[in-house]
Amino acid sequence: MAATPLSTNKFRLYFIVSWVIWAALYVGVLVRLGYDVKTAAIDSVVSNVFLALASVLVINNLRYYLPRKEQFLYLLLMCLTVAGLWLVLSRWILLLLFGPEASHFYSISIPIRFGVAVLIIGCVMLVSVVWYSREEQKEFEKRKNESERLAKDAELFKLRQQLQPHFLFNSLNSVNALIGSAPEQARKMVQNLSDFLRGTIKKEENQFIRLSEELEYLNLYLEIEKVRFGYRLKTELDVTPEALECKIPSMLLQPLMENAIKFGLYGTTGEVMIGLRARKVEKELVVAVMNPYDPDTKIQEGTGFGLKSVKRRLYLLFGRNDLLEINTTKDAFVVIFRIPDAHD
């Protein structure tokens, strides 16, 4: 561990004040027993300075070795050993200062001195063990949170990287189909695709962007899709001004619109309207993506990567599983997601 309780100003102040109060009480007890103030003060200073140093030794020892539940015998042995060493050392110093006449009083007070030393050192040990245990738990939680954050960032990055190839494969297949029949449309699609991918690379730097900026890239994507599907694809974006200023995870709308286009146009030859509506409701940004839906039509099989990736990203970013919901009516398939605490 990098620090001890004494490294904090608050604990150090408590430590010093406690010893000053205890030393004063020590003097008072000796004076009540008939000793003069000078003798009592010297005894108190010698005994308590060494006892305080012993406490510091114990605190630092526990910094490098913190016993677990099954090893508390170690604490008891250390407490008794330190108290015994303190008893011998303080007795030797006091006999040097007061001479042999102090030997009798010291000898009869040994049990009391030893008991007090064990009690004080035991309390210091208990406080230190609690402090170190809490610090160890904080470090563990910090490492755990950092590990989870790194894992989350790695997964988010992986999801965002997967989105581009998924969309890119579809677009390149469309370009390939258009090269022979409609080269001008193929050229336009390649240009739009280039602009879109250039924008997504820049967006990698920011996890959140304004909805207005996200819609700019979405429009590039929709232009690409309109080249693919021609007159069949119609889009309608209904976004309020205050919603435009809200922050949204980048690259979140494109997979939802891709999913809506994929399933909205499947099995039809006529025009299809794909809609997007965004509102700021209290502190949340609420976005709905809608496509036509026929419950009697067999749904085209697919990986469902778009919806899964969006739901997973929302969970990783906000820690909630209720931010994306899917609703169906007799003629519409609606995907709604919410961005909590949407700030502009």
PDB file of C-alpha atoms in Angstrom, residues 10-251:
ATOM      1  CA  LYS A  10      -7.000  14.266   9.849  1.00  0.00           C
ATOM      2  CA  PHE A  11      -5.718  10.979  11.276  1.00  0.00           C
ATOM      3  CA  ARG A  12      -2.376  12.542  12.210  1.00  0.00           C
ATOM      4  CA  LEU A  13      -4.154  15.303  14.125  1.00  0.00           C
ATOM      5  CA  TYR A  14      -6.322  12.780  15.991  1.00  0.00           C
ATOM      6  CA  PHE A  15      -3.218  10.717  16.767  1.00  0.00           C
ATOM      7  CA  ILE A  16      -1.291  13.651  18.259  1.00  0.00           C
ATOM      8  CA  VAL A  17      -4.238  15.081  20.197  1.00  0.00           C
ATOM      9  CA  SER A  18      -5.087  11.647  21.627  1.00  0.00           C
ATOM     10  CA  TRP A  19      -1.542  11.155  22.899  1.00  0.00           C
ATOM     11  CA  VAL A  20      -1.406  14.631  24.428  1.00  0.00           C
ATOM     12  CA  ILE A  21      -4.675  14.001  26.282  1.00  0.00           C
ATOM     13  CA  TRP A  22      -3.525  10.554  27.405  1.00  0.00           C
ATOM     14  CA  ALA A  23      -0.160  11.923  28.608  1.00  0.00           C
ATOM     15  CA  ALA A  24      -1.965  14.593  30.650  1.00  0.00           C
ATOM     16  CA  LEU A  25      -4.252  11.967  32.208  1.00  0.00           C
ATOM     17  CA  TYR A  26      -1.176   9.849  32.946  1.00  0.00           C
ATOM     18  CA  VAL A  27       0.385  12.750  34.862  1.00  0.00           C
ATOM     19  CA  GLY A  28      -2.841  13.329  36.767  1.00  0.00           C
ATOM     20  CA  VAL A  29      -3.052   9.689  37.871  1.00  0.00           C
ATOM     21  CA  LEU A  30       0.550   9.673  39.147  1.00  0.00           C
ATOM     22  CA  VAL A  31       0.018  12.947  41.021  1.00  0.00           C
ATOM     23  CA  ARG A  32      -3.089  11.473  42.662  1.00  0.00           C
ATOM     24  CA  LEU A  33      -0.926   8.523  43.756  1.00  0.00           C
ATOM     25  CA  GLY A  34       1.404  10.903  45.626  1.00  0.00           C
ATOM     26  CA  TYR A  35       4.141  11.682  43.138  1.00  0.00           C
ATOM     27  CA  ASP A  36       5.297  15.228  42.517  1.00  0.00           C
ATOM     28  CA  VAL A  37       4.400  16.866  39.223  1.00  0.00           C
ATOM     29  CA  LYS A  38       7.980  16.778  37.858  1.00  0.00           C
ATOM     30  CA  THR A  39       8.407  13.057  38.455  1.00  0.00           C
ATOM     31  CA  ALA A  40       4.956  12.328  37.066  1.00  0.00           C
ATOM     32  CA  ALA A  41       5.641  14.467  33.969  1.00  0.00           C
ATOM     33  CA  ILE A  42       8.988  12.760  33.256  1.00  0.00           C
ATOM     34  CA  ASP A  43       7.435   9.300  33.686  1.00  0.00           C
ATOM     35  CA  SER A  44       4.573  10.291  31.387  1.00  0.00           C
ATOM     36  CA  VAL A  45       6.836  11.725  28.687  1.00  0.00           C
ATOM     37  CA  VAL A  46       9.217   8.750  28.672  1.00  0.00           C
ATOM     38  CA  SER A  47       6.512   6.096  28.812  1.00  0.00           C
ATOM     39  CA  ASN A  48       4.160   7.677  26.306  1.00  0.00           C
ATOM     40  CA  VAL A  49       6.762   8.829  23.789  1.00  0.00           C
ATOM     41  CA  PHE A  50       8.033   5.265  23.500  1.00  0.00           C
ATOM     42  CA  LEU A  51       4.485   3.909  23.460  1.00  0.00           C
ATOM     43  CA  ALA A  52       3.589   6.362  20.673  1.00  0.00           C
ATOM     44  CA  LEU A  53       6.680   5.296  18.712  1.00  0.00           C
ATOM     45  CA  ALA A  54       5.663   1.674  19.230  1.00  0.00           C
ATOM     46  CA  SER A  55       2.223   2.538  17.833  1.00  0.00           C
ATOM     47  CA  VAL A  56       3.819   4.132  14.766  1.00  0.00           C
ATOM     48  CA  LEU A  57       5.905   0.976  14.323  1.00  0.00           C
ATOM     49  CA  VAL A  58       2.754  -1.149  14.453  1.00  0.00           C
ATOM     50  CA  ILE A  59       0.946   1.096  11.951  1.00  0.00           C
ATOM     51  CA  ASN A  60       3.820   0.885   9.472  1.00  0.00           C
ATOM     52  CA  ASN A  61       4.217  -2.864   9.970  1.00  0.00           C
ATOM     53  CA  LEU A  62       0.575  -3.415   9.027  1.00  0.00           C
ATOM     54  CA  ARG A  63       1.167  -1.347   5.908  1.00  0.00           C
ATOM     55  CA  TYR A  64       3.339  -4.129   4.509  1.00  0.00           C
ATOM     56  CA  TYR A  65       1.591  -7.107   6.044  1.00  0.00           C
ATOM     57  CA  LEU A  66      -2.139  -7.043   6.676  1.00  0.00           C
ATOM     58  CA  PRO A  67      -3.308 -10.320   8.247  1.00  0.00           C
ATOM     59  CA  ARG A  68      -6.450 -11.988   6.968  1.00  0.00           C
ATOM     60  CA  LYS A  69      -9.241 -13.367   9.133  1.00  0.00           C
ATOM     61  CA  GLU A  70      -7.486 -16.639   9.867  1.00  0.00           C
ATOM     62  CA  GLN A  71      -4.238 -14.884  10.820  1.00  0.00           C
ATOM     63  CA  PHE A  72      -5.336 -12.665  13.698  1.00  0.00           C
ATOM     64  CA  LEU A  73      -3.143 -14.664  16.081  1.00  0.00           C
ATOM     65  CA  TYR A  74      -0.323 -12.730  14.419  1.00  0.00           C
ATOM     66  CA  LEU A  75      -1.857  -9.475  15.647  1.00  0.00           C
ATOM     67  CA  LEU A  76      -2.153 -10.777  19.198  1.00  0.00           C
ATOM     68  CA  LEU A  77       1.463 -11.956  19.237  1.00  0.00           C
ATOM     69  CA  MET A  78       2.669  -8.656  17.779  1.00  0.00           C
ATOM     70  CA  CYS A  79       0.642  -6.712  20.339  1.00  0.00           C
ATOM     71  CA  LEU A  80       2.071  -8.684  23.274  1.00  0.00           C
ATOM     72  CA  THR A  81       5.617  -8.513  21.874  1.00  0.00           C
ATOM     73  CA  VAL A  82       5.550  -4.765  21.265  1.00  0.00           C
ATOM     74  CA  ALA A  83       4.019  -4.127  24.699  1.00  0.00           C
ATOM     75  CA  GLY A  84       6.700  -6.291  26.332  1.00  0.00           C
ATOM     76  CA  LEU A  85       9.539  -4.519  24.504  1.00  0.00           C
ATOM     77  CA  TRP A  86       8.062  -1.149  25.440  1.00  0.00           C
ATOM     78  CA  LEU A  87       7.855  -2.243  29.083  1.00  0.00           C
ATOM     79  CA  VAL A  88      11.532  -3.270  29.177  1.00  0.00           C
ATOM     80  CA  LEU A  89      12.768  -0.165  27.356  1.00  0.00           C
ATOM     81  CA  SER A  90      10.733   2.347  29.373  1.00  0.00           C
ATOM     82  CA  ARG A  91      11.763   0.653  32.657  1.00  0.00           C
ATOM     83  CA  TRP A  92      15.408   0.895  31.672  1.00  0.00           C
ATOM     84  CA  ILE A  93      15.133   4.601  30.798  1.00  0.00           C
ATOM     85  CA  LEU A  94      13.185   5.461  33.972  1.00  0.00           C
ATOM     86  CA  LEU A  95      15.697   3.645  36.189  1.00  0.00           C
ATOM     87  CA  LEU A  96      18.493   5.629  34.528  1.00  0.00           C
ATOM     88  CA  LEU A  97      16.648   8.866  35.251  1.00  0.00           C
ATOM     89  CA  PHE A  98      15.338   8.196  38.777  1.00  0.00           C
ATOM     90  CA  GLY A  99      17.789   5.655  40.126  1.00  0.00           C
ATOM     91  CA  PRO A 100      17.126   2.468  42.129  1.00  0.00           C
ATOM     92  CA  GLU A 101      14.524   4.162  44.329  1.00  0.00           C
ATOM     93  CA  ALA A 102      12.057   4.059  41.404  1.00  0.00           C
ATOM     94  CA  SER A 103      12.514   0.309  40.969  1.00  0.00           C
ATOM     95  CA  HIS A 104       9.959  -0.671  43.613  1.00  0.00           C
ATOM     96  CA  PHE A 105       7.137   1.472  42.240  1.00  0.00           C
ATOM     97  CA  TYR A 106       7.855   0.406  38.678  1.00  0.00           C
ATOM     98  CA  SER A 107       7.898  -3.271  39.675  1.00  0.00           C
ATOM     99  CA  ILE A 108       4.506  -3.165  41.401  1.00  0.00           C
ATOM    100  CA  SER A 109       2.989  -1.172  38.516  1.00  0.00           C
ATOM    101  CA  ILE A 110       4.222  -3.536  35.777  1.00  0.00           C
ATOM    102  CA  PRO A 111       0.885  -5.417  35.403  1.00  0.00           C
ATOM    103  CA  ILE A 112      -1.027  -2.148  35.066  1.00  0.00           C
ATOM    104  CA  ARG A 113       1.517  -0.648  32.643  1.00  0.00           C
ATOM    105  CA  PHE A 114       1.561  -3.836  30.561  1.00  0.00           C
ATOM    106  CA  GLY A 115      -2.234  -4.027  30.486  1.00  0.00           C
ATOM    107  CA  VAL A 116      -2.542  -0.377  29.440  1.00  0.00           C
ATOM    108  CA  ALA A 117       0.114  -0.858  26.729  1.00  0.00           C
ATOM    109  CA  VAL A 118      -1.664  -3.935  25.352  1.00  0.00           C
ATOM    110  CA  LEU A 119      -4.976  -2.049  25.342  1.00  0.00           C
ATOM    111  CA  ILE A 120      -3.562   1.018  23.570  1.00  0.00           C
ATOM    112  CA  ILE A 121      -1.544  -0.939  21.002  1.00  0.00           C
ATOM    113  CA  GLY A 122      -4.533  -3.209  20.431  1.00  0.00           C
ATOM    114  CA  CYS A 123      -6.737  -0.185  19.709  1.00  0.00           C
ATOM    115  CA  VAL A 124      -4.109   1.232  17.355  1.00  0.00           C
ATOM    116  CA  MET A 125      -3.961  -2.135  15.581  1.00  0.00           C
ATOM    117  CA  LEU A 126      -7.730  -2.322  15.259  1.00  0.00           C
ATOM    118  CA  VAL A 127      -7.991   1.176  13.798  1.00  0.00           C
ATOM    119  CA  SER A 128      -5.083   0.476  11.433  1.00  0.00           C
ATOM    120  CA  VAL A 129      -6.522  -2.831  10.216  1.00  0.00           C
ATOM    121  CA  VAL A 130      -9.886  -1.183   9.533  1.00  0.00           C
ATOM    122  CA  TRP A 131      -8.209   1.722   7.724  1.00  0.00           C
ATOM    123  CA  TYR A 132      -5.957  -0.497   5.600  1.00  0.00           C
ATOM    124  CA  SER A 133      -8.831  -2.852   4.808  1.00  0.00           C
ATOM    125  CA  ARG A 134     -10.954   0.045   3.593  1.00  0.00           C
ATOM    126  CA  GLU A 135      -8.095   1.403   1.498  1.00  0.00           C
ATOM    127  CA  GLU A 136      -7.496  -2.041   0.054  1.00  0.00           C
ATOM    128  CA  GLN A 137     -11.191  -2.315  -0.839  1.00  0.00           C
ATOM    129  CA  LYS A 138     -11.084   1.131  -2.459  1.00  0.00           C
ATOM    130  CA  GLU A 139      -8.053   0.096  -4.521  1.00  0.00           C
ATOM    131  CA  PHE A 140      -9.803  -3.118  -5.522  1.00  0.00           C
ATOM    132  CA  GLU A 141     -12.926  -1.229  -6.586  1.00  0.00           C
ATOM    133  CA  LYS A 142     -10.783   1.272  -8.473  1.00  0.00           C
ATOM    134  CA  ARG A 143      -8.946  -1.493 -10.341  1.00  0.00           C
ATOM    135  CA  LYS A 144     -12.227  -3.302 -10.996  1.00  0.00           C
ATOM    136  CA  ASN A 145     -13.880  -0.152 -12.343  1.00  0.00           C
ATOM    137  CA  GLU A 146     -10.850   0.612 -14.495  1.00  0.00           C
ATOM    138  CA  SER A 147     -10.841  -2.929 -15.845  1.00  0.00           C
ATOM    139  CA  GLU A 148     -14.564  -2.746 -16.596  1.00  0.00           C
ATOM    140  CA  ARG A 149     -14.112   0.656 -18.236  1.00  0.00           C
ATOM    141  CA  LEU A 150     -11.330  -0.637 -20.472  1.00  0.00           C
ATOM    142  CA  ALA A 151     -13.369  -3.706 -21.377  1.00  0.00           C
ATOM    143  CA  LYS A 152     -16.399  -1.513 -22.094  1.00  0.00           C
ATOM    144  CA  ASP A 153     -14.368   0.882 -24.249  1.00  0.00           C
ATOM    145  CA  ALA A 154     -12.873  -2.046 -26.141  1.00  0.00           C
ATOM    146  CA  GLU A 155     -16.312  -3.523 -26.806  1.00  0.00           C
ATOM    147  CA  LEU A 156     -17.724  -0.156 -27.863  1.00  0.00           C
ATOM    148  CA  PHE A 157     -14.811   0.318 -30.239  1.00  0.00           C
ATOM    149  CA  LYS A 158     -15.341  -3.168 -31.630  1.00  0.00           C
ATOM    150  CA  LEU A 159     -19.055  -2.508 -32.162  1.00  0.00           C
ATOM    151  CA  ARG A 160     -18.368   0.757 -33.949  1.00  0.00           C
ATOM    152  CA  GLN A 161     -15.729  -0.871 -36.129  1.00  0.00           C
ATOM    153  CA  GLN A 162     -18.144  -3.656 -37.038  1.00  0.00           C
ATOM    154  CA  LEU A 163     -20.777  -1.190 -38.220  1.00  0.00           C
ATOM    155  CA  GLN A 164     -18.674   0.138 -41.073  1.00  0.00           C
ATOM    156  CA  PRO A 165     -17.884  -3.197 -42.781  1.00  0.00           C
ATOM    157  CA  HIS A 166     -21.503  -4.288 -42.328  1.00  0.00           C
ATOM    158  CA  PHE A 167     -22.729  -1.206 -44.170  1.00  0.00           C
ATOM    159  CA  LEU A 168     -19.774  -1.134 -46.546  1.00  0.00           C
ATOM    160  CA  PHE A 169     -20.395  -4.645 -47.844  1.00  0.00           C
ATOM    161  CA  ASN A 170     -24.004  -3.785 -48.707  1.00  0.00           C
ATOM    162  CA  SER A 171     -22.999  -0.551 -50.443  1.00  0.00           C
ATOM    163  CA  LEU A 172     -20.209  -2.129 -52.486  1.00  0.00           C
ATOM    164  CA  ASN A 173     -22.562  -4.858 -53.636  1.00  0.00           C
ATOM    165  CA  SER A 174     -24.945  -2.151 -54.827  1.00  0.00           C
ATOM    166  CA  VAL A 175     -22.134  -0.279 -56.607  1.00  0.00           C
ATOM    167  CA  ASN A 176     -21.154  -3.503 -58.314  1.00  0.00           C
ATOM    168  CA  ALA A 177     -24.739  -3.990 -59.503  1.00  0.00           C
ATOM    169  CA  LEU A 178     -24.991  -0.397 -60.790  1.00  0.00           C
ATOM    170  CA  ILE A 179     -21.676  -0.208 -62.650  1.00  0.00           C
ATOM    171  CA  GLY A 180     -23.038  -1.991 -65.687  1.00  0.00           C
ATOM    172  CA  SER A 181     -26.598  -0.677 -65.763  1.00  0.00           C
ATOM    173  CA  ALA A 182     -26.239   2.847 -64.344  1.00  0.00           C
ATOM    174  CA  PRO A 183     -22.599   4.039 -64.229  1.00  0.00           C
ATOM    175  CA  GLU A 184     -23.561   7.626 -63.293  1.00  0.00           C
ATOM    176  CA  GLN A 185     -25.518   6.419 -60.298  1.00  0.00           C
ATOM    177  CA  ALA A 186     -22.622   4.141 -59.357  1.00  0.00           C
ATOM    178  CA  ARG A 187     -20.228   7.121 -59.522  1.00  0.00           C
ATOM    179  CA  LYS A 188     -22.553   9.221 -57.354  1.00  0.00           C
ATOM    180  CA  MET A 189     -22.894   6.399 -54.867  1.00  0.00           C
ATOM    181  CA  VAL A 190     -19.113   5.962 -54.610  1.00  0.00           C
ATOM    182  CA  GLN A 191     -18.709   9.710 -53.965  1.00  0.00           C
ATOM    183  CA  ASN A 192     -21.365   9.706 -51.247  1.00  0.00           C
ATOM    184  CA  LEU A 193     -19.856   6.581 -49.748  1.00  0.00           C
ATOM    185  CA  SER A 194     -16.441   8.254 -49.671  1.00  0.00           C
ATOM    186  CA  ASP A 195     -17.854  11.335 -47.908  1.00  0.00           C
ATOM    187  CA  PHE A 196     -19.749   9.183 -45.426  1.00  0.00           C
ATOM    188  CA  LEU A 197     -16.752   7.020 -44.503  1.00  0.00           C
ATOM    189  CA  ARG A 198     -14.504  10.084 -44.212  1.00  0.00           C
ATOM    190  CA  GLY A 199     -16.982  11.560 -41.749  1.00  0.00           C
ATOM    191  CA  THR A 200     -17.247   8.395 -39.690  1.00  0.00           C
ATOM    192  CA  ILE A 201     -13.462   8.255 -39.320  1.00  0.00           C
ATOM    193  CA  LYS A 202     -13.474  11.780 -37.881  1.00  0.00           C
ATOM    194  CA  LYS A 203     -16.308  10.848 -35.523  1.00  0.00           C
ATOM    195  CA  GLU A 204     -14.206   8.105 -33.937  1.00  0.00           C
ATOM    196  CA  GLU A 205     -12.587  10.825 -31.814  1.00  0.00           C
ATOM    197  CA  ASN A 206     -15.861  11.705 -30.066  1.00  0.00           C
ATOM    198  CA  GLN A 207     -18.107   9.298 -28.203  1.00  0.00           C
ATOM    199  CA  PHE A 208     -21.000  11.790 -28.177  1.00  0.00           C
ATOM    200  CA  ILE A 209     -21.957  14.360 -30.804  1.00  0.00           C
ATOM    201  CA  ARG A 210     -24.922  16.678 -31.330  1.00  0.00           C
ATOM    202  CA  LEU A 211     -27.955  15.164 -32.994  1.00  0.00           C
ATOM    203  CA  SER A 212     -27.707  17.802 -35.731  1.00  0.00           C
ATOM    204  CA  GLU A 213     -24.244  16.533 -36.652  1.00  0.00           C
ATOM    205  CA  GLU A 214     -25.374  12.909 -36.502  1.00  0.00           C
ATOM    206  CA  LEU A 215     -28.212  13.750 -38.902  1.00  0.00           C
ATOM    207  CA  GLU A 216     -25.758  15.235 -41.405  1.00  0.00           C
ATOM    208  CA  TYR A 217     -23.989  11.886 -41.674  1.00  0.00           C
ATOM    209  CA  LEU A 218     -27.309  10.075 -41.674  1.00  0.00           C
ATOM    210  CA  ASN A 219     -28.392  12.103 -44.706  1.00  0.00           C
ATOM    211  CA  LEU A 220     -25.234  11.018 -46.534  1.00  0.00           C
ATOM    212  CA  TYR A 221     -26.136   7.440 -45.740  1.00  0.00           C
ATOM    213  CA  LEU A 222     -29.715   7.946 -46.936  1.00  0.00           C
ATOM    214  CA  GLU A 223     -28.461   9.432 -50.206  1.00  0.00           C
ATOM    215  CA  ILE A 224     -26.443   6.264 -50.742  1.00  0.00           C
ATOM    216  CA  GLU A 225     -29.459   4.105 -50.020  1.00  0.00           C
ATOM    217  CA  LYS A 226     -31.654   6.166 -52.344  1.00  0.00           C
ATOM    218  CA  VAL A 227     -29.226   5.443 -55.149  1.00  0.00           C
ATOM    219  CA  ARG A 228     -29.540   1.756 -54.315  1.00  0.00           C
ATOM    220  CA  PHE A 229     -33.321   1.660 -54.125  1.00  0.00           C
ATOM    221  CA  GLY A 230     -34.274   4.538 -56.414  1.00  0.00           C
ATOM    222  CA  TYR A 231     -37.844   5.850 -56.265  1.00  0.00           C
ATOM    223  CA  ARG A 232     -38.891   3.099 -53.843  1.00  0.00           C
ATOM    224  CA  LEU A 233     -37.214   4.698 -50.832  1.00  0.00           C
ATOM    225  CA  LYS A 234     -38.739   7.817 -49.293  1.00  0.00           C
ATOM    226  CA  THR A 235     -37.627   9.274 -45.956  1.00  0.00           C
ATOM    227  CA  GLU A 236     -39.133  11.757 -43.532  1.00  0.00           C
ATOM    228  CA  LEU A 237     -37.174  13.303 -40.662  1.00  0.00           C
ATOM    229  CA  ASP A 238     -39.209  15.113 -37.999  1.00  0.00           C
ATOM    230  CA  VAL A 239     -36.854  16.654 -35.439  1.00  0.00           C
ATOM    231  CA  THR A 240     -37.563  19.575 -33.105  1.00  0.00           C
ATOM    232  CA  PRO A 241     -34.984  22.399 -32.778  1.00  0.00           C
ATOM    233  CA  GLU A 242     -34.253  21.625 -29.114  1.00  0.00           C
ATOM    234  CA  ALA A 243     -33.695  17.954 -29.962  1.00  0.00           C
ATOM    235  CA  LEU A 244     -31.089  18.949 -32.562  1.00  0.00           C
ATOM    236  CA  GLU A 245     -28.887  20.350 -29.776  1.00  0.00           C
ATOM    237  CA  CYS A 246     -28.955  17.183 -27.661  1.00  0.00           C
ATOM    238  CA  LYS A 247     -25.916  14.917 -27.468  1.00  0.00           C
ATOM    239  CA  ILE A 248     -26.181  11.384 -28.836  1.00  0.00           C
ATOM    240  CA  PRO A 249     -23.706   8.484 -29.169  1.00  0.00           C
ATOM    241  CA  SER A 250     -22.158   8.766 -32.615  1.00  0.00           C
ATOM    242  CA  MET A 251     -23.098   6.237 -35.318  1.00  0.00           C
TER     243      MET A 251
END
